[in-house]
Amino acid sequence: MTTPYRLHYAPDNASLVIRLALEEMGLPYETALVDRRQHAQDGTTYRALNPNGLIPVLETPQGPIFETAAILLWLADTHNQLAPSLDSPERGAFLKWLFFASNTLHADLRILFYAEKYIDTEQAEALRTGIRPRLRHHLKVLDTEAKRAPDWLHADHPSVLTYYLACMMRWMNLYPASADRSWYQLADTPYLQQILMQLEPRPATRAAIAAEGLGVTPFTSPIHANPPEGSAI
């Protein structure tokens, strides 16, 4: 590598969260496209980095790291940016919501997007129908926390969690492409909506827009990616 970090990514995948964090931190990095059309994530080379075959992987001087929340937390602590410090009184609250975002919200989103991986195809739509109220509840809970305006959930000085939530809300508005998405209305979470609006003009977001073809308003009124860096879908 010619930089400290190499991000293995696919456009509009969870790797987008890591790209945003790297950009916001001002860290040099290079990218390597994981071509999902060719099932590169299942190949021997990629599986050597992440035996689970999931995206993203961040190669670091300490070795490859996978799992989105783990990468975010490692970057934040390594560079002392985008998260409360270890001795901050806000550290505990930040951690519990970061892991809520990863273990609960993101996990339930995967069920929504990939229901067929969890249940027989004939029952997949019923599973999606059942998971949507849970997702709406998660968003309501997060919006209540955003109303409190903690330092780590704020657009003026975003944390890794701020960008993580913004990306997940983007995906709720876009995927799965063939399913009913009327359950998700950004206006139902006004405090989160305000954060997303304020994130869009930030240099980190603009860099991600240019890299992955995300459109002018990638969080509040998203379009599907049209990536100039790669063509994986």
mmCIF file with all atom_site columns, C-alpha atoms in Angstrom:
data_model
loop_
_atom_site.group_PDB
_atom_site.id
_atom_site.type_symbol
_atom_site.label_atom_id
_atom_site.label_alt_id
_atom_site.label_comp_id
_atom_site.label_asym_id
_atom_site.label_entity_id
_atom_site.label_seq_id
_atom_site.pdbx_PDB_ins_code
_atom_site.Cartn_x
_atom_site.Cartn_y
_atom_site.Cartn_z
_atom_site.occupancy
_atom_site.B_iso_or_equiv
_atom_site.pdbx_formal_charge
_atom_site.auth_seq_id
_atom_site.auth_comp_id
_atom_site.auth_asym_id
_atom_site.auth_atom_id
_atom_site.pdbx_PDB_model_num
ATOM 1   C CA . MET A 1 1   ? 0.000   0.000   0.000   1.00 0.00 ? 1   MET A CA 1
ATOM 2   C CA . THR A 1 2   ? 1.117   3.545   -0.705  1.00 0.00 ? 2   THR A CA 1
ATOM 3   C CA . THR A 1 3   ? -1.093  4.889   2.123   1.00 0.00 ? 3   THR A CA 1
ATOM 4   C CA . PRO A 1 4   ? -1.691  3.612   5.670   1.00 0.00 ? 4   PRO A CA 1
ATOM 5   C CA . TYR A 1 5   ? -5.125  2.314   4.739   1.00 0.00 ? 5   TYR A CA 1
ATOM 6   C CA . ARG A 1 6   ? -6.794  0.421   1.918   1.00 0.00 ? 6   ARG A CA 1
ATOM 7   C CA . LEU A 1 7   ? -10.590 0.271   1.914   1.00 0.00 ? 7   LEU A CA 1
ATOM 8   C CA . HIS A 1 8   ? -12.125 -2.699  0.157   1.00 0.00 ? 8   HIS A CA 1
ATOM 9   C CA . TYR A 1 9   ? -15.476 -1.368  -0.969  1.00 0.00 ? 9   TYR A CA 1
ATOM 10  C CA . ALA A 1 10  ? -18.492 -1.747  -3.176  1.00 0.00 ? 10  ALA A CA 1
ATOM 11  C CA . PRO A 1 11  ? -20.533 1.337   -4.125  1.00 0.00 ? 11  PRO A CA 1
ATOM 12  C CA . ASP A 1 12  ? -23.295 2.153   -1.639  1.00 0.00 ? 12  ASP A CA 1
ATOM 13  C CA . ASN A 1 13  ? -22.333 -0.786  0.547   1.00 0.00 ? 13  ASN A CA 1
ATOM 14  C CA . ALA A 1 14  ? -21.469 -0.570  4.257   1.00 0.00 ? 14  ALA A CA 1
ATOM 15  C CA . SER A 1 15  ? -18.020 0.505   3.086   1.00 0.00 ? 15  SER A CA 1
ATOM 16  C CA . LEU A 1 16  ? -19.601 3.913   2.411   1.00 0.00 ? 16  LEU A CA 1
ATOM 17  C CA . VAL A 1 17  ? -19.693 4.526   6.167   1.00 0.00 ? 17  VAL A CA 1
ATOM 18  C CA . ILE A 1 18  ? -15.962 3.859   6.423   1.00 0.00 ? 18  ILE A CA 1
ATOM 19  C CA . ARG A 1 19  ? -15.206 6.112   3.445   1.00 0.00 ? 19  ARG A CA 1
ATOM 20  C CA . LEU A 1 20  ? -17.120 8.948   5.101   1.00 0.00 ? 20  LEU A CA 1
ATOM 21  C CA . ALA A 1 21  ? -15.256 8.474   8.372   1.00 0.00 ? 21  ALA A CA 1
ATOM 22  C CA . LEU A 1 22  ? -11.864 8.421   6.628   1.00 0.00 ? 22  LEU A CA 1
ATOM 23  C CA . GLU A 1 23  ? -12.765 11.563  4.686   1.00 0.00 ? 23  GLU A CA 1
ATOM 24  C CA . GLU A 1 24  ? -14.063 13.377  7.770   1.00 0.00 ? 24  GLU A CA 1
ATOM 25  C CA . MET A 1 25  ? -10.852 12.514  9.634   1.00 0.00 ? 25  MET A CA 1
ATOM 26  C CA . GLY A 1 26  ? -8.730  13.727  6.729   1.00 0.00 ? 26  GLY A CA 1
ATOM 27  C CA . LEU A 1 27  ? -6.813  10.439  6.544   1.00 0.00 ? 27  LEU A CA 1
ATOM 28  C CA . PRO A 1 28  ? -5.047  9.295   3.366   1.00 0.00 ? 28  PRO A CA 1
ATOM 29  C CA . TYR A 1 29  ? -6.346  6.008   2.010   1.00 0.00 ? 29  TYR A CA 1
ATOM 30  C CA . GLU A 1 30  ? -6.686  4.030   -1.170  1.00 0.00 ? 30  GLU A CA 1
ATOM 31  C CA . THR A 1 31  ? -9.589  1.915   -2.349  1.00 0.00 ? 31  THR A CA 1
ATOM 32  C CA . ALA A 1 32  ? -9.974  -1.524  -3.867  1.00 0.00 ? 32  ALA A CA 1
ATOM 33  C CA . LEU A 1 33  ? -13.235 -2.355  -5.615  1.00 0.00 ? 33  LEU A CA 1
ATOM 34  C CA . VAL A 1 34  ? -14.878 -5.632  -4.616  1.00 0.00 ? 34  VAL A CA 1
ATOM 35  C CA . ASP A 1 35  ? -16.793 -6.520  -7.767  1.00 0.00 ? 35  ASP A CA 1
ATOM 36  C CA . ARG A 1 36  ? -19.956 -8.132  -6.471  1.00 0.00 ? 36  ARG A CA 1
ATOM 37  C CA . ARG A 1 37  ? -21.131 -8.974  -9.986  1.00 0.00 ? 37  ARG A CA 1
ATOM 38  C CA . GLN A 1 38  ? -18.161 -11.324 -10.242 1.00 0.00 ? 38  GLN A CA 1
ATOM 39  C CA . HIS A 1 39  ? -18.666 -12.523 -6.643  1.00 0.00 ? 39  HIS A CA 1
ATOM 40  C CA . ALA A 1 40  ? -15.224 -11.232 -5.744  1.00 0.00 ? 40  ALA A CA 1
ATOM 41  C CA . GLN A 1 41  ? -16.253 -11.238 -2.088  1.00 0.00 ? 41  GLN A CA 1
ATOM 42  C CA . ASP A 1 42  ? -16.362 -15.043 -2.268  1.00 0.00 ? 42  ASP A CA 1
ATOM 43  C CA . GLY A 1 43  ? -12.922 -15.387 -3.828  1.00 0.00 ? 43  GLY A CA 1
ATOM 44  C CA . THR A 1 44  ? -9.845  -16.737 -2.081  1.00 0.00 ? 44  THR A CA 1
ATOM 45  C CA . THR A 1 45  ? -8.094  -13.352 -2.037  1.00 0.00 ? 45  THR A CA 1
ATOM 46  C CA . TYR A 1 46  ? -10.919 -11.514 -0.353  1.00 0.00 ? 46  TYR A CA 1
ATOM 47  C CA . ARG A 1 47  ? -11.761 -14.366 2.005   1.00 0.00 ? 47  ARG A CA 1
ATOM 48  C CA . ALA A 1 48  ? -8.175  -14.212 3.249   1.00 0.00 ? 48  ALA A CA 1
ATOM 49  C CA . LEU A 1 49  ? -8.997  -10.693 4.471   1.00 0.00 ? 49  LEU A CA 1
ATOM 50  C CA . ASN A 1 50  ? -12.490 -11.491 5.758   1.00 0.00 ? 50  ASN A CA 1
ATOM 51  C CA . PRO A 1 51  ? -13.423 -15.165 5.995   1.00 0.00 ? 51  PRO A CA 1
ATOM 52  C CA . ASN A 1 52  ? -17.092 -14.158 6.178   1.00 0.00 ? 52  ASN A CA 1
ATOM 53  C CA . GLY A 1 53  ? -16.945 -12.588 2.715   1.00 0.00 ? 53  GLY A CA 1
ATOM 54  C CA . LEU A 1 54  ? -18.664 -9.388  3.817   1.00 0.00 ? 54  LEU A CA 1
ATOM 55  C CA . ILE A 1 55  ? -17.848 -5.816  2.824   1.00 0.00 ? 55  ILE A CA 1
ATOM 56  C CA . PRO A 1 56  ? -16.062 -3.718  4.039   1.00 0.00 ? 56  PRO A CA 1
ATOM 57  C CA . VAL A 1 57  ? -12.538 -4.622  4.988   1.00 0.00 ? 57  VAL A CA 1
ATOM 58  C CA . LEU A 1 58  ? -10.029 -1.963  5.989   1.00 0.00 ? 58  LEU A CA 1
ATOM 59  C CA . GLU A 1 59  ? -6.398  -2.955  5.615   1.00 0.00 ? 59  GLU A CA 1
ATOM 60  C CA . THR A 1 60  ? -4.282  -1.241  8.265   1.00 0.00 ? 60  THR A CA 1
ATOM 61  C CA . PRO A 1 61  ? -0.667  -1.408  9.477   1.00 0.00 ? 61  PRO A CA 1
ATOM 62  C CA . GLN A 1 62  ? -2.012  -3.730  12.186  1.00 0.00 ? 62  GLN A CA 1
ATOM 63  C CA . GLY A 1 63  ? -3.690  -6.049  9.704   1.00 0.00 ? 63  GLY A CA 1
ATOM 64  C CA . PRO A 1 64  ? -7.140  -6.217  8.088   1.00 0.00 ? 64  PRO A CA 1
ATOM 65  C CA . ILE A 1 65  ? -10.200 -5.231  10.120  1.00 0.00 ? 65  ILE A CA 1
ATOM 66  C CA . PHE A 1 66  ? -13.762 -6.179  9.250   1.00 0.00 ? 66  PHE A CA 1
ATOM 67  C CA . GLU A 1 67  ? -17.198 -5.452  10.750  1.00 0.00 ? 67  GLU A CA 1
ATOM 68  C CA . THR A 1 68  ? -18.354 -1.876  10.209  1.00 0.00 ? 68  THR A CA 1
ATOM 69  C CA . ALA A 1 69  ? -18.668 -0.862  13.852  1.00 0.00 ? 69  ALA A CA 1
ATOM 70  C CA . ALA A 1 70  ? -15.306 -2.409  14.716  1.00 0.00 ? 70  ALA A CA 1
ATOM 71  C CA . ILE A 1 71  ? -13.584 -0.447  11.950  1.00 0.00 ? 71  ILE A CA 1
ATOM 72  C CA . LEU A 1 72  ? -15.297 2.776   13.008  1.00 0.00 ? 72  LEU A CA 1
ATOM 73  C CA . LEU A 1 73  ? -14.389 2.372   16.650  1.00 0.00 ? 73  LEU A CA 1
ATOM 74  C CA . TRP A 1 74  ? -10.800 1.409   15.827  1.00 0.00 ? 74  TRP A CA 1
ATOM 75  C CA . LEU A 1 75  ? -10.361 4.452   13.593  1.00 0.00 ? 75  LEU A CA 1
ATOM 76  C CA . ALA A 1 76  ? -11.940 6.791   16.140  1.00 0.00 ? 76  ALA A CA 1
ATOM 77  C CA . ASP A 1 77  ? -9.762  5.542   18.987  1.00 0.00 ? 77  ASP A CA 1
ATOM 78  C CA . THR A 1 78  ? -6.580  5.288   16.920  1.00 0.00 ? 78  THR A CA 1
ATOM 79  C CA . HIS A 1 79  ? -6.864  8.859   15.658  1.00 0.00 ? 79  HIS A CA 1
ATOM 80  C CA . ASN A 1 80  ? -8.746  10.365  18.606  1.00 0.00 ? 80  ASN A CA 1
ATOM 81  C CA . GLN A 1 81  ? -11.440 11.731  16.316  1.00 0.00 ? 81  GLN A CA 1
ATOM 82  C CA . LEU A 1 82  ? -15.190 11.373  15.759  1.00 0.00 ? 82  LEU A CA 1
ATOM 83  C CA . ALA A 1 83  ? -15.938 9.757   19.127  1.00 0.00 ? 83  ALA A CA 1
ATOM 84  C CA . PRO A 1 84  ? -15.803 10.728  22.810  1.00 0.00 ? 84  PRO A CA 1
ATOM 85  C CA . SER A 1 85  ? -12.412 10.018  24.352  1.00 0.00 ? 85  SER A CA 1
ATOM 86  C CA . LEU A 1 86  ? -11.902 7.072   26.683  1.00 0.00 ? 86  LEU A CA 1
ATOM 87  C CA . ASP A 1 87  ? -12.194 9.303   29.748  1.00 0.00 ? 87  ASP A CA 1
ATOM 88  C CA . SER A 1 88  ? -15.170 11.330  28.506  1.00 0.00 ? 88  SER A CA 1
ATOM 89  C CA . PRO A 1 89  ? -18.397 11.114  30.539  1.00 0.00 ? 89  PRO A CA 1
ATOM 90  C CA . GLU A 1 90  ? -20.208 10.666  27.207  1.00 0.00 ? 90  GLU A CA 1
ATOM 91  C CA . ARG A 1 91  ? -18.174 7.585   26.264  1.00 0.00 ? 91  ARG A CA 1
ATOM 92  C CA . GLY A 1 92  ? -20.609 5.044   27.688  1.00 0.00 ? 92  GLY A CA 1
ATOM 93  C CA . ALA A 1 93  ? -23.634 6.568   25.989  1.00 0.00 ? 93  ALA A CA 1
ATOM 94  C CA . PHE A 1 94  ? -21.782 6.753   22.681  1.00 0.00 ? 94  PHE A CA 1
ATOM 95  C CA . LEU A 1 95  ? -20.767 3.097   22.883  1.00 0.00 ? 95  LEU A CA 1
ATOM 96  C CA . LYS A 1 96  ? -24.215 1.801   23.733  1.00 0.00 ? 96  LYS A CA 1
ATOM 97  C CA . TRP A 1 97  ? -25.786 3.639   20.804  1.00 0.00 ? 97  TRP A CA 1
ATOM 98  C CA . LEU A 1 98  ? -22.994 2.642   18.419  1.00 0.00 ? 98  LEU A CA 1
ATOM 99  C CA . PHE A 1 99  ? -23.603 -1.002  19.263  1.00 0.00 ? 99  PHE A CA 1
ATOM 100 C CA . PHE A 1 100 ? -27.357 -0.500  19.095  1.00 0.00 ? 100 PHE A CA 1
ATOM 101 C CA . ALA A 1 101 ? -26.845 0.840   15.580  1.00 0.00 ? 101 ALA A CA 1
ATOM 102 C CA . SER A 1 102 ? -24.690 -2.141  14.636  1.00 0.00 ? 102 SER A CA 1
ATOM 103 C CA . ASN A 1 103 ? -26.280 -5.043  16.501  1.00 0.00 ? 103 ASN A CA 1
ATOM 104 C CA . THR A 1 104 ? -29.936 -4.007  16.341  1.00 0.00 ? 104 THR A CA 1
ATOM 105 C CA . LEU A 1 105 ? -30.678 -1.445  13.633  1.00 0.00 ? 105 LEU A CA 1
ATOM 106 C CA . HIS A 1 106 ? -28.216 -2.701  11.024  1.00 0.00 ? 106 HIS A CA 1
ATOM 107 C CA . ALA A 1 107 ? -29.034 -6.336  11.819  1.00 0.00 ? 107 ALA A CA 1
ATOM 108 C CA . ASP A 1 108 ? -32.749 -5.700  11.300  1.00 0.00 ? 108 ASP A CA 1
ATOM 109 C CA . LEU A 1 109 ? -32.010 -3.845  8.074   1.00 0.00 ? 109 LEU A CA 1
ATOM 110 C CA . ARG A 1 110 ? -30.215 -6.907  6.759   1.00 0.00 ? 110 ARG A CA 1
ATOM 111 C CA . ILE A 1 111 ? -33.375 -8.920  7.418   1.00 0.00 ? 111 ILE A CA 1
ATOM 112 C CA . LEU A 1 112 ? -35.400 -6.339  5.476   1.00 0.00 ? 112 LEU A CA 1
ATOM 113 C CA . PHE A 1 113 ? -32.981 -6.305  2.552   1.00 0.00 ? 113 PHE A CA 1
ATOM 114 C CA . TYR A 1 114 ? -32.101 -9.998  2.446   1.00 0.00 ? 114 TYR A CA 1
ATOM 115 C CA . ALA A 1 115 ? -35.128 -11.738 3.908   1.00 0.00 ? 115 ALA A CA 1
ATOM 116 C CA . GLU A 1 116 ? -34.609 -14.723 1.598   1.00 0.00 ? 116 GLU A CA 1
ATOM 117 C CA . LYS A 1 117 ? -31.364 -15.509 3.414   1.00 0.00 ? 117 LYS A CA 1
ATOM 118 C CA . TYR A 1 118 ? -33.232 -15.928 6.702   1.00 0.00 ? 118 TYR A CA 1
ATOM 119 C CA . ILE A 1 119 ? -36.435 -17.717 5.669   1.00 0.00 ? 119 ILE A CA 1
ATOM 120 C CA . ASP A 1 120 ? -38.044 -19.601 2.789   1.00 0.00 ? 120 ASP A CA 1
ATOM 121 C CA . THR A 1 121 ? -38.621 -17.408 -0.235  1.00 0.00 ? 121 THR A CA 1
ATOM 122 C CA . GLU A 1 122 ? -42.390 -17.897 0.011   1.00 0.00 ? 122 GLU A CA 1
ATOM 123 C CA . GLN A 1 123 ? -42.360 -16.304 3.469   1.00 0.00 ? 123 GLN A CA 1
ATOM 124 C CA . ALA A 1 124 ? -39.833 -13.545 2.778   1.00 0.00 ? 124 ALA A CA 1
ATOM 125 C CA . GLU A 1 125 ? -42.377 -10.773 2.242   1.00 0.00 ? 125 GLU A CA 1
ATOM 126 C CA . ALA A 1 126 ? -44.174 -11.681 5.457   1.00 0.00 ? 126 ALA A CA 1
ATOM 127 C CA . LEU A 1 127 ? -40.856 -11.370 7.287   1.00 0.00 ? 127 LEU A CA 1
ATOM 128 C CA . ARG A 1 128 ? -40.265 -7.938  5.729   1.00 0.00 ? 128 ARG A CA 1
ATOM 129 C CA . THR A 1 129 ? -43.729 -6.857  6.789   1.00 0.00 ? 129 THR A CA 1
ATOM 130 C CA . GLY A 1 130 ? -42.992 -7.963  10.322  1.00 0.00 ? 130 GLY A CA 1
ATOM 131 C CA . ILE A 1 131 ? -39.628 -6.233  10.586  1.00 0.00 ? 131 ILE A CA 1
ATOM 132 C CA . ARG A 1 132 ? -40.774 -2.790  9.397   1.00 0.00 ? 132 ARG A CA 1
ATOM 133 C CA . PRO A 1 133 ? -42.553 -1.821  12.663  1.00 0.00 ? 133 PRO A CA 1
ATOM 134 C CA . ARG A 1 134 ? -39.370 -2.728  14.546  1.00 0.00 ? 134 ARG A CA 1
ATOM 135 C CA . LEU A 1 135 ? -37.347 -0.451  12.287  1.00 0.00 ? 135 LEU A CA 1
ATOM 136 C CA . ARG A 1 136 ? -39.802 2.401   12.740  1.00 0.00 ? 136 ARG A CA 1
ATOM 137 C CA . HIS A 1 137 ? -39.501 1.945   16.504  1.00 0.00 ? 137 HIS A CA 1
ATOM 138 C CA . HIS A 1 138 ? -35.701 1.981   16.320  1.00 0.00 ? 138 HIS A CA 1
ATOM 139 C CA . LEU A 1 139 ? -35.811 5.247   14.399  1.00 0.00 ? 139 LEU A CA 1
ATOM 140 C CA . LYS A 1 140 ? -38.230 6.795   16.884  1.00 0.00 ? 140 LYS A CA 1
ATOM 141 C CA . VAL A 1 141 ? -35.919 5.879   19.756  1.00 0.00 ? 141 VAL A CA 1
ATOM 142 C CA . LEU A 1 142 ? -32.919 7.333   17.925  1.00 0.00 ? 142 LEU A CA 1
ATOM 143 C CA . ASP A 1 143 ? -34.824 10.506  17.084  1.00 0.00 ? 143 ASP A CA 1
ATOM 144 C CA . THR A 1 144 ? -35.549 11.000  20.787  1.00 0.00 ? 144 THR A CA 1
ATOM 145 C CA . GLU A 1 145 ? -31.828 10.689  21.464  1.00 0.00 ? 145 GLU A CA 1
ATOM 146 C CA . ALA A 1 146 ? -31.049 13.129  18.643  1.00 0.00 ? 146 ALA A CA 1
ATOM 147 C CA . LYS A 1 147 ? -33.417 15.648  20.260  1.00 0.00 ? 147 LYS A CA 1
ATOM 148 C CA . ARG A 1 148 ? -31.132 15.582  23.297  1.00 0.00 ? 148 ARG A CA 1
ATOM 149 C CA . ALA A 1 149 ? -28.337 16.658  20.908  1.00 0.00 ? 149 ALA A CA 1
ATOM 150 C CA . PRO A 1 150 ? -25.363 14.862  22.469  1.00 0.00 ? 150 PRO A CA 1
ATOM 151 C CA . ASP A 1 151 ? -21.980 15.849  21.074  1.00 0.00 ? 151 ASP A CA 1
ATOM 152 C CA . TRP A 1 152 ? -21.578 12.503  19.317  1.00 0.00 ? 152 TRP A CA 1
ATOM 153 C CA . LEU A 1 153 ? -24.921 12.775  17.470  1.00 0.00 ? 153 LEU A CA 1
ATOM 154 C CA . HIS A 1 154 ? -24.582 16.187  15.959  1.00 0.00 ? 154 HIS A CA 1
ATOM 155 C CA . ALA A 1 155 ? -23.973 17.432  12.421  1.00 0.00 ? 155 ALA A CA 1
ATOM 156 C CA . ASP A 1 156 ? -21.718 20.348  13.381  1.00 0.00 ? 156 ASP A CA 1
ATOM 157 C CA . HIS A 1 157 ? -19.096 17.931  14.709  1.00 0.00 ? 157 HIS A CA 1
ATOM 158 C CA . PRO A 1 158 ? -20.224 14.486  13.543  1.00 0.00 ? 158 PRO A CA 1
ATOM 159 C CA . SER A 1 159 ? -19.073 11.220  15.064  1.00 0.00 ? 159 SER A CA 1
ATOM 160 C CA . VAL A 1 160 ? -18.632 7.884   13.353  1.00 0.00 ? 160 VAL A CA 1
ATOM 161 C CA . LEU A 1 161 ? -22.112 7.037   14.635  1.00 0.00 ? 161 LEU A CA 1
ATOM 162 C CA . THR A 1 162 ? -23.617 10.109  12.948  1.00 0.00 ? 162 THR A CA 1
ATOM 163 C CA . TYR A 1 163 ? -22.410 8.941   9.555   1.00 0.00 ? 163 TYR A CA 1
ATOM 164 C CA . TYR A 1 164 ? -23.369 5.332   10.266  1.00 0.00 ? 164 TYR A CA 1
ATOM 165 C CA . LEU A 1 165 ? -26.982 6.327   10.957  1.00 0.00 ? 165 LEU A CA 1
ATOM 166 C CA . ALA A 1 166 ? -27.075 8.634   7.932   1.00 0.00 ? 166 ALA A CA 1
ATOM 167 C CA . CYS A 1 167 ? -26.063 5.794   5.626   1.00 0.00 ? 167 CYS A CA 1
ATOM 168 C CA . MET A 1 168 ? -28.590 3.391   7.075   1.00 0.00 ? 168 MET A CA 1
ATOM 169 C CA . MET A 1 169 ? -31.363 5.943   6.673   1.00 0.00 ? 169 MET A CA 1
ATOM 170 C CA . ARG A 1 170 ? -30.240 6.435   3.085   1.00 0.00 ? 170 ARG A CA 1
ATOM 171 C CA . TRP A 1 171 ? -30.568 2.697   2.442   1.00 0.00 ? 171 TRP A CA 1
ATOM 172 C CA . MET A 1 172 ? -34.021 2.558   4.037   1.00 0.00 ? 172 MET A CA 1
ATOM 173 C CA . ASN A 1 173 ? -35.146 5.051   1.416   1.00 0.00 ? 173 ASN A CA 1
ATOM 174 C CA . LEU A 1 174 ? -33.748 2.993   -1.474  1.00 0.00 ? 174 LEU A CA 1
ATOM 175 C CA . TYR A 1 175 ? -33.805 -0.723  -0.753  1.00 0.00 ? 175 TYR A CA 1
ATOM 176 C CA . PRO A 1 176 ? -34.977 -3.310  -1.472  1.00 0.00 ? 176 PRO A CA 1
ATOM 177 C CA . ALA A 1 177 ? -35.711 -1.830  -4.860  1.00 0.00 ? 177 ALA A CA 1
ATOM 178 C CA . SER A 1 178 ? -38.673 -4.092  -5.613  1.00 0.00 ? 178 SER A CA 1
ATOM 179 C CA . ALA A 1 179 ? -40.407 -3.795  -2.217  1.00 0.00 ? 179 ALA A CA 1
ATOM 180 C CA . ASP A 1 180 ? -42.804 -1.284  -0.692  1.00 0.00 ? 180 ASP A CA 1
ATOM 181 C CA . ARG A 1 181 ? -40.813 1.451   1.039   1.00 0.00 ? 181 ARG A CA 1
ATOM 182 C CA . SER A 1 182 ? -43.722 3.701   1.981   1.00 0.00 ? 182 SER A CA 1
ATOM 183 C CA . TRP A 1 183 ? -43.221 2.682   5.626   1.00 0.00 ? 183 TRP A CA 1
ATOM 184 C CA . TYR A 1 184 ? -40.164 4.959   5.781   1.00 0.00 ? 184 TYR A CA 1
ATOM 185 C CA . GLN A 1 185 ? -40.817 8.692   5.947   1.00 0.00 ? 185 GLN A CA 1
ATOM 186 C CA . LEU A 1 186 ? -37.886 10.903  6.862   1.00 0.00 ? 186 LEU A CA 1
ATOM 187 C CA . ALA A 1 187 ? -40.214 13.581  8.236   1.00 0.00 ? 187 ALA A CA 1
ATOM 188 C CA . ASP A 1 188 ? -41.280 11.134  10.966  1.00 0.00 ? 188 ASP A CA 1
ATOM 189 C CA . THR A 1 189 ? -37.879 11.681  12.595  1.00 0.00 ? 189 THR A CA 1
ATOM 190 C CA . PRO A 1 190 ? -37.403 15.470  12.440  1.00 0.00 ? 190 PRO A CA 1
ATOM 191 C CA . TYR A 1 191 ? -34.295 15.638  14.624  1.00 0.00 ? 191 TYR A CA 1
ATOM 192 C CA . LEU A 1 192 ? -32.511 12.999  12.591  1.00 0.00 ? 192 LEU A CA 1
ATOM 193 C CA . GLN A 1 193 ? -33.750 14.682  9.424   1.00 0.00 ? 193 GLN A CA 1
ATOM 194 C CA . GLN A 1 194 ? -32.090 17.921  10.469  1.00 0.00 ? 194 GLN A CA 1
ATOM 195 C CA . ILE A 1 195 ? -28.807 16.113  11.075  1.00 0.00 ? 195 ILE A CA 1
ATOM 196 C CA . LEU A 1 196 ? -28.945 14.466  7.659   1.00 0.00 ? 196 LEU A CA 1
ATOM 197 C CA . MET A 1 197 ? -29.615 17.800  5.966   1.00 0.00 ? 197 MET A CA 1
ATOM 198 C CA . GLN A 1 198 ? -26.606 19.350  7.682   1.00 0.00 ? 198 GLN A CA 1
ATOM 199 C CA . LEU A 1 199 ? -24.325 16.437  6.805   1.00 0.00 ? 199 LEU A CA 1
ATOM 200 C CA . GLU A 1 200 ? -24.922 16.702  3.065   1.00 0.00 ? 200 GLU A CA 1
ATOM 201 C CA . PRO A 1 201 ? -22.825 19.845  2.387   1.00 0.00 ? 201 PRO A CA 1
ATOM 202 C CA . ARG A 1 202 ? -19.850 18.641  4.442   1.00 0.00 ? 202 ARG A CA 1
ATOM 203 C CA . PRO A 1 203 ? -16.619 17.998  2.507   1.00 0.00 ? 203 PRO A CA 1
ATOM 204 C CA . ALA A 1 204 ? -16.590 14.338  3.550   1.00 0.00 ? 204 ALA A CA 1
ATOM 205 C CA . THR A 1 205 ? -20.043 13.806  2.074   1.00 0.00 ? 205 THR A CA 1
ATOM 206 C CA . ARG A 1 206 ? -19.159 15.675  -1.104  1.00 0.00 ? 206 ARG A CA 1
ATOM 207 C CA . ALA A 1 207 ? -16.080 13.469  -1.534  1.00 0.00 ? 207 ALA A CA 1
ATOM 208 C CA . ALA A 1 208 ? -18.212 10.334  -1.127  1.00 0.00 ? 208 ALA A CA 1
ATOM 209 C CA . ILE A 1 209 ? -20.749 11.700  -3.615  1.00 0.00 ? 209 ILE A CA 1
ATOM 210 C CA . ALA A 1 210 ? -17.991 12.206  -6.196  1.00 0.00 ? 210 ALA A CA 1
ATOM 211 C CA . ALA A 1 211 ? -16.473 8.781   -5.571  1.00 0.00 ? 211 ALA A CA 1
ATOM 212 C CA . GLU A 1 212 ? -19.658 6.726   -5.622  1.00 0.00 ? 212 GLU A CA 1
ATOM 213 C CA . GLY A 1 213 ? -22.118 8.787   -7.670  1.00 0.00 ? 213 GLY A CA 1
ATOM 214 C CA . LEU A 1 214 ? -24.594 9.282   -4.829  1.00 0.00 ? 214 LEU A CA 1
ATOM 215 C CA . GLY A 1 215 ? -26.409 12.376  -6.093  1.00 0.00 ? 215 GLY A CA 1
ATOM 216 C CA . VAL A 1 216 ? -26.702 15.831  -4.572  1.00 0.00 ? 216 VAL A CA 1
ATOM 217 C CA . THR A 1 217 ? -28.780 14.833  -1.536  1.00 0.00 ? 217 THR A CA 1
ATOM 218 C CA . PRO A 1 218 ? -27.571 11.335  -0.667  1.00 0.00 ? 218 PRO A CA 1
ATOM 219 C CA . PHE A 1 219 ? -29.217 11.159  2.760   1.00 0.00 ? 219 PHE A CA 1
ATOM 220 C CA . THR A 1 220 ? -32.437 13.150  2.505   1.00 0.00 ? 220 THR A CA 1
ATOM 221 C CA . SER A 1 221 ? -33.508 12.385  -1.066  1.00 0.00 ? 221 SER A CA 1
ATOM 222 C CA . PRO A 1 222 ? -31.211 9.622   -2.297  1.00 0.00 ? 222 PRO A CA 1
ATOM 223 C CA . ILE A 1 223 ? -30.790 8.100   -5.721  1.00 0.00 ? 223 ILE A CA 1
ATOM 224 C CA . HIS A 1 224 ? -29.123 4.834   -6.606  1.00 0.00 ? 224 HIS A CA 1
ATOM 225 C CA . ALA A 1 225 ? -25.350 5.002   -6.919  1.00 0.00 ? 225 ALA A CA 1
ATOM 226 C CA . ASN A 1 226 ? -23.799 5.577   -10.329 1.00 0.00 ? 226 ASN A CA 1
ATOM 227 C CA . PRO A 1 227 ? -20.175 5.052   -9.368  1.00 0.00 ? 227 PRO A CA 1
ATOM 228 C CA . PRO A 1 228 ? -17.318 6.468   -11.434 1.00 0.00 ? 228 PRO A CA 1
ATOM 229 C CA . GLU A 1 229 ? -14.786 4.490   -9.345  1.00 0.00 ? 229 GLU A CA 1
ATOM 230 C CA . GLY A 1 230 ? -16.240 1.091   -10.143 1.00 0.00 ? 230 GLY A CA 1
ATOM 231 C CA . SER A 1 231 ? -19.168 -0.795  -11.522 1.00 0.00 ? 231 SER A CA 1
ATOM 232 C CA . ALA A 1 232 ? -19.990 -3.366  -8.854  1.00 0.00 ? 232 ALA A CA 1
ATOM 233 C CA . ILE A 1 233 ? -23.655 -3.614  -7.910  1.00 0.00 ? 233 ILE A CA 1
#
